[in-house]
PDB file of C-alpha atoms in Angstrom:
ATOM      1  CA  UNK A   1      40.859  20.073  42.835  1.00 48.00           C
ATOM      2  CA  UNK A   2      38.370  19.621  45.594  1.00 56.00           C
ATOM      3  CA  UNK A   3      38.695  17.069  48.289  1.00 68.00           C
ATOM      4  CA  UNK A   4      38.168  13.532  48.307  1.00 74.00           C
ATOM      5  CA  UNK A   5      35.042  12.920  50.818  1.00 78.00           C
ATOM      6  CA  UNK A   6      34.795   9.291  52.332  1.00 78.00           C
ATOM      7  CA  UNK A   7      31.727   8.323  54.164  1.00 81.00           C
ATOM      8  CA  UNK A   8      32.918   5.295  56.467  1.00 85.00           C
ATOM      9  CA  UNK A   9      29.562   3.545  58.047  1.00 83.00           C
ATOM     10  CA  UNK A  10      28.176   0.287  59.247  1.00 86.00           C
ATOM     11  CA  UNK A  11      26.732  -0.183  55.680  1.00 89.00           C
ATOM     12  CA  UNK A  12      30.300  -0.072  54.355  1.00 89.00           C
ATOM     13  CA  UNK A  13      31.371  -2.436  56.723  1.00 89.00           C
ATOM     14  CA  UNK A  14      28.458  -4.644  55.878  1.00 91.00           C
ATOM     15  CA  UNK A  15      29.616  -4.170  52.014  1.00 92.00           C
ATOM     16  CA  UNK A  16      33.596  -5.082  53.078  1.00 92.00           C
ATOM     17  CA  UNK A  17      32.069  -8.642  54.998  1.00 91.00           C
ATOM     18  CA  UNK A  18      29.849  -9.264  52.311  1.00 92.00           C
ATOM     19  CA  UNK A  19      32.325  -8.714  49.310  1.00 93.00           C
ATOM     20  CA  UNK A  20      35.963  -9.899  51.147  1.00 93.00           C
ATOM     21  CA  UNK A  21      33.567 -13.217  53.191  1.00 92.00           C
ATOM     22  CA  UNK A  22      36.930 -14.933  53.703  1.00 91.00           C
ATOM     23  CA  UNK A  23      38.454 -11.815  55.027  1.00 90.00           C
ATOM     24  CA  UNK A  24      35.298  -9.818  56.917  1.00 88.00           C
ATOM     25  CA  UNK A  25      32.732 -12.192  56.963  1.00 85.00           C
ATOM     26  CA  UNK A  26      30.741 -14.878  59.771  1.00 86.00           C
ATOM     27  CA  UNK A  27      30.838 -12.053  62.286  1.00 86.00           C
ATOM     28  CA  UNK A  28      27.342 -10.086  62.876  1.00 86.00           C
ATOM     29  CA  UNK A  29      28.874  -7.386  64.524  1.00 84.00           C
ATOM     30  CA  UNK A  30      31.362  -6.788  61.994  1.00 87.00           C
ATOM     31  CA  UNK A  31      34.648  -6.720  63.896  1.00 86.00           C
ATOM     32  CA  UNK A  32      37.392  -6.555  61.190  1.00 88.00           C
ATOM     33  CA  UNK A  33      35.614  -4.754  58.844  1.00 90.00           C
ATOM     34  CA  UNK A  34      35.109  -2.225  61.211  1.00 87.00           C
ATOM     35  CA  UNK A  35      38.587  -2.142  62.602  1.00 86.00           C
ATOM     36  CA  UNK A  36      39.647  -1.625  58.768  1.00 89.00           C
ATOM     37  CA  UNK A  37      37.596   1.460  58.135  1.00 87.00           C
ATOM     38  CA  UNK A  38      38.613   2.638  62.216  1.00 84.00           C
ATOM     39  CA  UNK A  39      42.284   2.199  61.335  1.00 85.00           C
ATOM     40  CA  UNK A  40      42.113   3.700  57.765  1.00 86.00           C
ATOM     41  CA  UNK A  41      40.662   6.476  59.696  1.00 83.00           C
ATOM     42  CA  UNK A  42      43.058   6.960  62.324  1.00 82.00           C
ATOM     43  CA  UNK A  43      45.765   6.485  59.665  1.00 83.00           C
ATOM     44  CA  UNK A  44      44.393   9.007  57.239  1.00 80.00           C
ATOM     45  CA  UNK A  45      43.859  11.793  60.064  1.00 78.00           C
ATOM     46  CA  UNK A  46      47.332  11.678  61.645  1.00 80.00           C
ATOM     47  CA  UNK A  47      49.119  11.780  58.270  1.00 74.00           C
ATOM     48  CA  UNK A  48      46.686  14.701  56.710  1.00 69.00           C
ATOM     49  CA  UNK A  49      49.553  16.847  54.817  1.00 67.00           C
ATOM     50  CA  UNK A  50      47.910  18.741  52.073  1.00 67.00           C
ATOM     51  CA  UNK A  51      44.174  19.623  51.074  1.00 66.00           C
ATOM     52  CA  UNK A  52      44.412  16.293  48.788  1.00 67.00           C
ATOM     53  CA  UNK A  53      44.138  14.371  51.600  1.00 71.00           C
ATOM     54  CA  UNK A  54      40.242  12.780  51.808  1.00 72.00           C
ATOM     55  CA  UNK A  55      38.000  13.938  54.368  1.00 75.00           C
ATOM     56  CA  UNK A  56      36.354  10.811  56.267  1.00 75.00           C
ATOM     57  CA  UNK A  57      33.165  10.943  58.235  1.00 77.00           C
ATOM     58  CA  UNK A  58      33.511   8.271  60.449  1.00 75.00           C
ATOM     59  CA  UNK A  59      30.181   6.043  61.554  1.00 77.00           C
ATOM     60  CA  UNK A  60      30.776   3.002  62.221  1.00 78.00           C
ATOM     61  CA  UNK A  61      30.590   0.554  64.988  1.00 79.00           C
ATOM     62  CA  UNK A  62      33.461  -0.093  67.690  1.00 81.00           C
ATOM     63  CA  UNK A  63      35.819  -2.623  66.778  1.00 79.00           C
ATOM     64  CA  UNK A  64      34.248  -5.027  69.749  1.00 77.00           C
ATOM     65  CA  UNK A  65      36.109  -8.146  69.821  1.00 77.00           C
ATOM     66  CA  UNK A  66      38.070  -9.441  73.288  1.00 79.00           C
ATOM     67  CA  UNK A  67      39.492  -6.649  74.449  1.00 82.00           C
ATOM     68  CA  UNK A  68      36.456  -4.002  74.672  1.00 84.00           C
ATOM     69  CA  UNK A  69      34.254  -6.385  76.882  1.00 86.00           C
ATOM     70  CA  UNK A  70      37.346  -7.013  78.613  1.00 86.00           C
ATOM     71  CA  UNK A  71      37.950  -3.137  79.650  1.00 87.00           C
ATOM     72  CA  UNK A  72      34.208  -2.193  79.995  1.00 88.00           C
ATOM     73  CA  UNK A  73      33.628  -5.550  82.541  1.00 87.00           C
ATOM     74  CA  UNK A  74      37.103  -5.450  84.628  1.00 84.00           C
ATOM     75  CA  UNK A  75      36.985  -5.300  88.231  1.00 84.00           C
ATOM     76  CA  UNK A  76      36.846  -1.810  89.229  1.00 81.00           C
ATOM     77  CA  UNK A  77      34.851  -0.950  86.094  1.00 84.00           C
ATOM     78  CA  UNK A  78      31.909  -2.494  86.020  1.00 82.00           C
ATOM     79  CA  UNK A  79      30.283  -0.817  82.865  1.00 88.00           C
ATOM     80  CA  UNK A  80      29.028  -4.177  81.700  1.00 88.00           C
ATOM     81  CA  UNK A  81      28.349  -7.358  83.775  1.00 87.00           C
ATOM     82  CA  UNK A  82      29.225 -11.141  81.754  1.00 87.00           C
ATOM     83  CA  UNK A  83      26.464 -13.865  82.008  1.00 89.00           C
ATOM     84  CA  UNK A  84      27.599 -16.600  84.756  1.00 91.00           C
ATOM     85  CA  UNK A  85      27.425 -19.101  81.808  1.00 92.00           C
ATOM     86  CA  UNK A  86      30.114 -16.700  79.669  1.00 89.00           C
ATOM     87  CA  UNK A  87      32.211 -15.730  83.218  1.00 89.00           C
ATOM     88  CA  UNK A  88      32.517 -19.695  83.443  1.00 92.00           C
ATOM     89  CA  UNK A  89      33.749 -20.399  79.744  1.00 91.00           C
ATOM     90  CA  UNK A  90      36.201 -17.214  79.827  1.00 89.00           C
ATOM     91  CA  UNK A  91      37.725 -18.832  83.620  1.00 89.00           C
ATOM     92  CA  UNK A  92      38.492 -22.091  82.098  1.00 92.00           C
ATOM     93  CA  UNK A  93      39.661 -20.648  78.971  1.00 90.00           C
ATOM     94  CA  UNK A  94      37.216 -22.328  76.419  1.00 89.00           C
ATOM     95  CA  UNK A  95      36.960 -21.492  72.905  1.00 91.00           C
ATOM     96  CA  UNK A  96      33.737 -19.873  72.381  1.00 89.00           C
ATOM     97  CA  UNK A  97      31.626 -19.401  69.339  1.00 90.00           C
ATOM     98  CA  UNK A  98      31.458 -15.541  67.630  1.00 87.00           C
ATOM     99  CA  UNK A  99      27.490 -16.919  67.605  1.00 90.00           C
ATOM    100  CA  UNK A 100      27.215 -18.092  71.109  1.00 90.00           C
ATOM    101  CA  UNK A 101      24.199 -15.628  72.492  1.00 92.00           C
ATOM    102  CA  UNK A 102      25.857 -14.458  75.256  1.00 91.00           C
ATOM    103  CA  UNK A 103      29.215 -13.533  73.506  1.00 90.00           C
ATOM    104  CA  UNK A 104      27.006 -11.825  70.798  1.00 90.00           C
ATOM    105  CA  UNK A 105      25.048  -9.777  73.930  1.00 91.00           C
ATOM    106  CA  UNK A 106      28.588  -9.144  75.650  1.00 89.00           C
ATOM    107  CA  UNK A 107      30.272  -7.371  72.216  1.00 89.00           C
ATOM    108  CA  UNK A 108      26.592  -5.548  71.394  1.00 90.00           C
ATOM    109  CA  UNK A 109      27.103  -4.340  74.805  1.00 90.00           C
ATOM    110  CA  UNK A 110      30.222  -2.803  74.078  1.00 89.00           C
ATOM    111  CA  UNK A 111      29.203  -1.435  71.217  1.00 89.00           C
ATOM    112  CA  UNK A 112      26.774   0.488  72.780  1.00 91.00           C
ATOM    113  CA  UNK A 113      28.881   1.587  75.362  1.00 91.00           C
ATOM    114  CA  UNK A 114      31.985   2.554  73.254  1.00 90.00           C
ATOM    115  CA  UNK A 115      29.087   4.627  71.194  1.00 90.00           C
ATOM    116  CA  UNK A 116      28.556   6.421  74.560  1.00 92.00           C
ATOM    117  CA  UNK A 117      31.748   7.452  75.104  1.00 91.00           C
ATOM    118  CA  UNK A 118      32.176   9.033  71.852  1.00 90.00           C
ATOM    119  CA  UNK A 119      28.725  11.030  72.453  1.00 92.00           C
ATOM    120  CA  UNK A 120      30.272  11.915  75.952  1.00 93.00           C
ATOM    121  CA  UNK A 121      33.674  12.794  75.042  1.00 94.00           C
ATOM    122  CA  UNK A 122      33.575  14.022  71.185  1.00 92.00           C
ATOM    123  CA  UNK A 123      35.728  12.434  70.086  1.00 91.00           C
ATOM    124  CA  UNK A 124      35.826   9.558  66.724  1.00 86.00           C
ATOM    125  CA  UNK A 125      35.449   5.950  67.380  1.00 85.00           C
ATOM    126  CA  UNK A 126      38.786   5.623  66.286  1.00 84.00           C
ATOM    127  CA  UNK A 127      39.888   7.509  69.282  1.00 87.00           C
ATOM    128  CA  UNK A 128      37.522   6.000  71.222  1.00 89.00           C
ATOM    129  CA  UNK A 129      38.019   2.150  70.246  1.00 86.00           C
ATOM    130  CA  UNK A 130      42.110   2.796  70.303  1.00 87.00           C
ATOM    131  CA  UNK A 131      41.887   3.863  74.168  1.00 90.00           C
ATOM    132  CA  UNK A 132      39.324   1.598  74.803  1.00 89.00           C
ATOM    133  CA  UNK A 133      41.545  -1.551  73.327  1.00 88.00           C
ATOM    134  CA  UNK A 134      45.019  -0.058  75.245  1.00 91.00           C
ATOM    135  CA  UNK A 135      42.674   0.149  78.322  1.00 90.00           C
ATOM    136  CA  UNK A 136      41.627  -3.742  78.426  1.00 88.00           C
ATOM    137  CA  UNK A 137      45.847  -4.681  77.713  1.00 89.00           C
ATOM    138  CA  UNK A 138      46.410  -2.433  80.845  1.00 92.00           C
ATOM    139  CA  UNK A 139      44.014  -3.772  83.238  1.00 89.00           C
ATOM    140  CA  UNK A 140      44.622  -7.361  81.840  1.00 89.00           C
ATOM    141  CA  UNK A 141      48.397  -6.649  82.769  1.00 91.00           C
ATOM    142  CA  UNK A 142      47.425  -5.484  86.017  1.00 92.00           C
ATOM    143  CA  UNK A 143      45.222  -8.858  86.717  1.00 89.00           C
ATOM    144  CA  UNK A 144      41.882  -7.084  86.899  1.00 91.00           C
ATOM    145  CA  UNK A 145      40.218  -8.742  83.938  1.00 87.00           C
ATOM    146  CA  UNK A 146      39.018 -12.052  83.070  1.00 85.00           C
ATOM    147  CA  UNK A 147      41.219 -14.259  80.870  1.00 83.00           C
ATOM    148  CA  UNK A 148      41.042 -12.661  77.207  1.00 82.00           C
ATOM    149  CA  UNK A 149      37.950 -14.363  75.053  1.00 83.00           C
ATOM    150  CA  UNK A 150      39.210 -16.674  73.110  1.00 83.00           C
ATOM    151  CA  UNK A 151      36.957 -16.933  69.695  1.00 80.00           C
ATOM    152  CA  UNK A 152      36.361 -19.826  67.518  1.00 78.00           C
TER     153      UNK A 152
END
């Protein structure tokens, strides 16, 4: 029998939010819808055992939550630069709204920029979002980041 194709994108993240709203939904970037179809992915292509397994094209956004903006905007980084209004909130460890403007710009931002890198390096965003996420825990650990966002 032939192969299973999946086709995970943005619009089937949008469909995740929109039918699980207590699971997926109230973020506009999608964060744990993505991260479902990203670690479905990743789960799906390191256990592929026989020509059963479904094929997934992967399009979707980077999981961008806390931990990208962290990585791309650590010291010695630089990729993206926080508003001083956001920089302040993160220092005295405020809750901040998933809507707040500059929290919305700061995750778009990392989008964008965790697109990039998949462009640049070839590889999936699953790859891409994994290294990304293990990157902003390391520098954090080594005291080069700002205090993780903390999300209402």
């Amino acid at each position: 029998s032939p192969t299973a194709r999946l086709s995970f994108d943005l619009p089937l993240a949008q469909q995740l939010a929109e039918t699980f709203p207590a699971s997926f939904g109230g973020d506009p970037l999608f964060k744990k819808a993505s991260l479902t179809l990203l670690m479905v992915d990743a789960h799906i292509a390191a256990r592929k055992t026989t020509e059963a397994t479904p094929t997934i094209t992967l399009n979707t956004i980077a999981a961008a939550d806390y931990r990208l903006p962290q990585a791309f905007s650590a010291q010695g980084v630089g990729i993206i630069q926080l508003s001083p209004r956001l920089r302040q909130k993160l220092l005295a460890q405020k809750l901040v709204s998933i809507m707040d403007p500059d929290v919305v710009k700061l995750r778009t931002a990392s989008v964008v920029a965790a697109h990039r890198l998949c462009v640049q390096s070839g590889q999936p965003m699953s790859v891409v979002d994994a290294a990304l996420w293990g990157a902003g825990r390391t520098l954090e650990k080594q005291g080069k980041t700002l205090p993780v966002m903390r999300v209402l």
